[in-house]
Amino acid sequence: MNAFTYRQGMLCAEDLSLERIAERFATPCYVYSRAALTAAFEAYRRALAGRSARICYAVKANSNLAILNLFARLGAGFDIVSGGELARVLVAGGKAKDVVFSGVGKTREELQAALAEGIGCFNVESESELTRLAGIAEQMGLVAPIALRVNPDVDAKTHPYISTGLRNNKFGIPIDEALALYQRARMMAGIRIRGIACHIGSQLLDAAPAAEAAQKILTLADALAAQGIVLADLDLGGGMGIRYRDEEVPSTEDYLAPMLDLLKDRREQLVFAPGRSLVGNAGLLLTRVEVVKHGAEKSFAVVDAAMNDLMRPALYDAWHDILPVRLNGANERVERVQEHVYDVVGPVCESGDFLGHERSLALAEGDLLAVMSAGAYGMAMSSNYNSRPRAAEVLIDGGQAHLIRNRESVAQLYAQEHIAPL
Ligand SMILES: *Cc1c(COP(=O)(O)O)cnc(C)c1O
C-alpha cells in the first residue's frame, strides 16, 4: 500500500498534509505511516498463513520504540544485533523469548544480559562464540538456546556492502563446517540446539538466491537429523528488497513462494527476519530547501537534511525518489516555477553529501521536499556529523500525528563531553 499520496496537489501522509506536519514539527523530520507499517507486516502474515512460522522484525532497520511497540502488538518477534537493541525491544513491550540474537561479535556482557533475560535463540556465528556462550551459560546455571548461522555461499546479487552470504563474507559459519560444530555443540552442557539460521544479504529483488540458500539449509538439516540432531526452527533471515526507483519487486507472497514450496512438508517452525521490507516504504524524510544555487555547470538545491540524517546515498550511492510536497501549479503562485535539473544536497562539508543527483524539480527556496523510501536504514544510521542535531520522528495514524522522537537539541550534542582539567 502507498500511504503517501497527493491530494489536491499536496503530498500527504495518510490523511495529513506534509505541509501541516512540517509546520508542526519542523524539518528535517522522518515521517512514518502506521497503516503502511501494518500492511507490510500483514503481507508477511498472509503469505505465511497456515504454516508454523514467526516473523522476527530486524530491529536495526529502524529501532524507534514506537515502531518496535507497533510490531510487538502485531505479534512480531525481533531479530537483534546488540545489547542496546535488546534493551530497546524490552522497553518497547517485546518479550525476550521472542527475540533472536544475531551478530558476529557479541560481547560477554551482551551474552550474559541476553541469557539473564531468557532470550529465545542465539544465532551463533563462530566456534569461538559457541564455546564462550556455553561457558557463560554454565557459570550462570542456565542453558543457552542456539542456532548456528551458516554461510550457504550463495550470491545474493545485491550491493557488495549488503551481501552477506558469500564464502568470503565475515558472517556465519561455512556450511561445510557446520555439521562438525553441531556435533560439538550437542556435547556442551550449557547449550541446547534449537535450529539453523542463514541470512544472505539485503535489498534482494529475486527470490531465487533465497530459495537456493533454503535448499542448502534443508540438506544440512536432514544430514543433522540423520545424526540424531533434530531442529525445531529453520531461520531463513530477511533481505527482501523494496522499490526505491523503478525496480521490479516481487510481492511478499511471490518472494516467499519458492521458499515455502521447498519447505512445505517440513515439521520445523519457520522463522523470517525481515527489516527493510517492513519499514522502508513506510517512511520518508521531510526536508526544506534552504538555498537554490545555480552554478556554472550545475544547479544545486541545498536542503536542511544531509548525509548525517540519511546516509544511504553517500554510503551506497543509493537512489531515493525526491518529490515536491506541493505540485507545481497547484499553488497560489501566479506563475509556475521553472523546472531545472538539480543536485539535491545537504549542508555538510563533504562532496559526498547528497540526497539525489540530477533531479528535475521546480523549486523555490522554502519549498518542502519528501525523500521517499527512507523508513529503513535512515534514522537508524544517522549521526551528529558536523554537530547537527538528529531529526525528529513522527508516526502518522490516519489524521493523527504522534511525535515519536524529539528533535535533538544542540546542548544534547555535547552533554556527554568534558573539558579536560589541563
Ligand atoms: C540486517 C539483517 C536482517 C534484515 O535484513 P533486511 O535486508 O533489512 O531485511 C535479518 N537478519 C540478519 C541476521 C541481519 O543482519
mmCIF file with all atom_site columns, C-alpha atoms and ligand atoms in Angstrom, residues 58 60-61 79 81 102-103 123 125 149 171 198-199 201-203 237-240 273-277 376-377, ligand 1:
data_model
loop_
_atom_site.group_PDB
_atom_site.id
_atom_site.type_symbol
_atom_site.label_atom_id
_atom_site.label_alt_id
_atom_site.label_comp_id
_atom_site.label_asym_id
_atom_site.label_entity_id
_atom_site.label_seq_id
_atom_site.pdbx_PDB_ins_code
_atom_site.Cartn_x
_atom_site.Cartn_y
_atom_site.Cartn_z
_atom_site.occupancy
_atom_site.B_iso_or_equiv
_atom_site.pdbx_formal_charge
_atom_site.auth_seq_id
_atom_site.auth_comp_id
_atom_site.auth_asym_id
_atom_site.auth_atom_id
_atom_site.pdbx_PDB_model_num
ATOM   1  C CA . ALA A 1 58  ? 15.120 -6.970  12.232 1.00 0.00 ? 58  ALA A CA 1
ATOM   2  C CA . LYS A 1 60  ? 18.457 -2.474  13.088 1.00 0.00 ? 60  LYS A CA 1
ATOM   3  C CA . ALA A 1 61  ? 16.409 -1.265  10.108 1.00 0.00 ? 61  ALA A CA 1
ATOM   4  C CA . ASP A 1 79  ? 15.968 -10.100 15.417 1.00 0.00 ? 79  ASP A CA 1
ATOM   5  C CA . VAL A 1 81  ? 22.344 -7.488  16.772 1.00 0.00 ? 81  VAL A CA 1
ATOM   6  C CA . SER A 1 102 ? 22.379 -12.317 15.585 1.00 0.00 ? 102 SER A CA 1
ATOM   7  C CA . GLY A 1 103 ? 25.779 -10.727 15.008 1.00 0.00 ? 103 GLY A CA 1
ATOM   8  C CA . ASN A 1 123 ? 22.259 -17.238 16.267 1.00 0.00 ? 123 ASN A CA 1
ATOM   9  C CA . GLU A 1 125 ? 28.325 -17.136 14.098 1.00 0.00 ? 125 GLU A CA 1
ATOM   10 C CA . ARG A 1 149 ? 24.145 -19.166 11.423 1.00 0.00 ? 149 ARG A CA 1
ATOM   11 C CA . PHE A 1 171 ? 29.148 -13.574 8.505  1.00 0.00 ? 171 PHE A CA 1
ATOM   12 C CA . CYS A 1 198 ? 21.026 -18.028 7.423  1.00 0.00 ? 198 CYS A CA 1
ATOM   13 C CA . HIS A 1 199 ? 20.728 -14.521 6.008  1.00 0.00 ? 199 HIS A CA 1
ATOM   14 C CA . GLY A 1 201 ? 22.024 -10.194 2.133  1.00 0.00 ? 201 GLY A CA 1
ATOM   15 C CA . SER A 1 202 ? 19.757 -7.225  1.812  1.00 0.00 ? 202 SER A CA 1
ATOM   16 C CA . GLN A 1 203 ? 17.677 -5.490  -0.868 1.00 0.00 ? 203 GLN A CA 1
ATOM   17 C CA . GLY A 1 237 ? 16.645 -14.491 7.653  1.00 0.00 ? 237 GLY A CA 1
ATOM   18 C CA . GLY A 1 238 ? 15.448 -11.331 5.939  1.00 0.00 ? 238 GLY A CA 1
ATOM   19 C CA . GLY A 1 239 ? 16.651 -9.460  2.915  1.00 0.00 ? 239 GLY A CA 1
ATOM   20 C CA . MET A 1 240 ? 13.596 -8.973  0.712  1.00 0.00 ? 240 MET A CA 1
ATOM   21 C CA . ALA A 1 273 ? 13.687 -11.833 9.903  1.00 0.00 ? 273 ALA A CA 1
ATOM   22 C CA . PRO A 1 274 ? 12.691 -9.018  7.563  1.00 0.00 ? 274 PRO A CA 1
ATOM   23 C CA . GLY A 1 275 ? 13.815 -5.459  8.233  1.00 0.00 ? 275 GLY A CA 1
ATOM   24 C CA . ARG A 1 276 ? 13.801 -3.211  5.184  1.00 0.00 ? 276 ARG A CA 1
ATOM   25 C CA . SER A 1 277 ? 10.667 -4.728  3.641  1.00 0.00 ? 277 SER A CA 1
ATOM   26 C CA . ALA A 1 376 ? 14.694 1.610   6.716  1.00 0.00 ? 376 ALA A CA 1
ATOM   27 C CA . TYR A 1 377 ? 18.359 2.321   7.486  1.00 0.00 ? 377 TYR A CA 1
HETATM 28 C C1 . LIG B 2 .   ? 20.101 -6.990  8.699  1.00 0.00 ? 1   LIG B C1 1
HETATM 29 C C2 . LIG B 2 .   ? 19.647 -8.364  8.986  1.00 0.00 ? 1   LIG B C2 1
HETATM 30 C C3 . LIG B 2 .   ? 18.350 -8.752  8.675  1.00 0.00 ? 1   LIG B C3 1
HETATM 31 C C4 . LIG B 2 .   ? 17.367 -7.839  7.970  1.00 0.00 ? 1   LIG B C4 1
HETATM 32 O O1 . LIG B 2 .   ? 17.754 -7.540  6.681  1.00 0.00 ? 1   LIG B O1 1
HETATM 33 P P1 . LIG B 2 .   ? 16.784 -6.712  5.700  1.00 0.00 ? 1   LIG B P1 1
HETATM 34 O O2 . LIG B 2 .   ? 17.508 -6.674  4.426  1.00 0.00 ? 1   LIG B O2 1
HETATM 35 O O3 . LIG B 2 .   ? 16.605 -5.369  6.307  1.00 0.00 ? 1   LIG B O3 1
HETATM 36 O O4 . LIG B 2 .   ? 15.501 -7.471  5.615  1.00 0.00 ? 1   LIG B O4 1
HETATM 37 C C5 . LIG B 2 .   ? 17.955 -10.032 9.009  1.00 0.00 ? 1   LIG B C5 1
HETATM 38 N N1 . LIG B 2 .   ? 18.806 -10.891 9.624  1.00 0.00 ? 1   LIG B N1 1
HETATM 39 C C6 . LIG B 2 .   ? 20.066 -10.552 9.933  1.00 0.00 ? 1   LIG B C6 1
HETATM 40 C C7 . LIG B 2 .   ? 20.941 -11.533 10.610 1.00 0.00 ? 1   LIG B C7 1
HETATM 41 C C8 . LIG B 2 .   ? 20.536 -9.290  9.629  1.00 0.00 ? 1   LIG B C8 1
HETATM 42 O O5 . LIG B 2 .   ? 21.790 -8.951  9.933  1.00 0.00 ? 1   LIG B O5 1
#
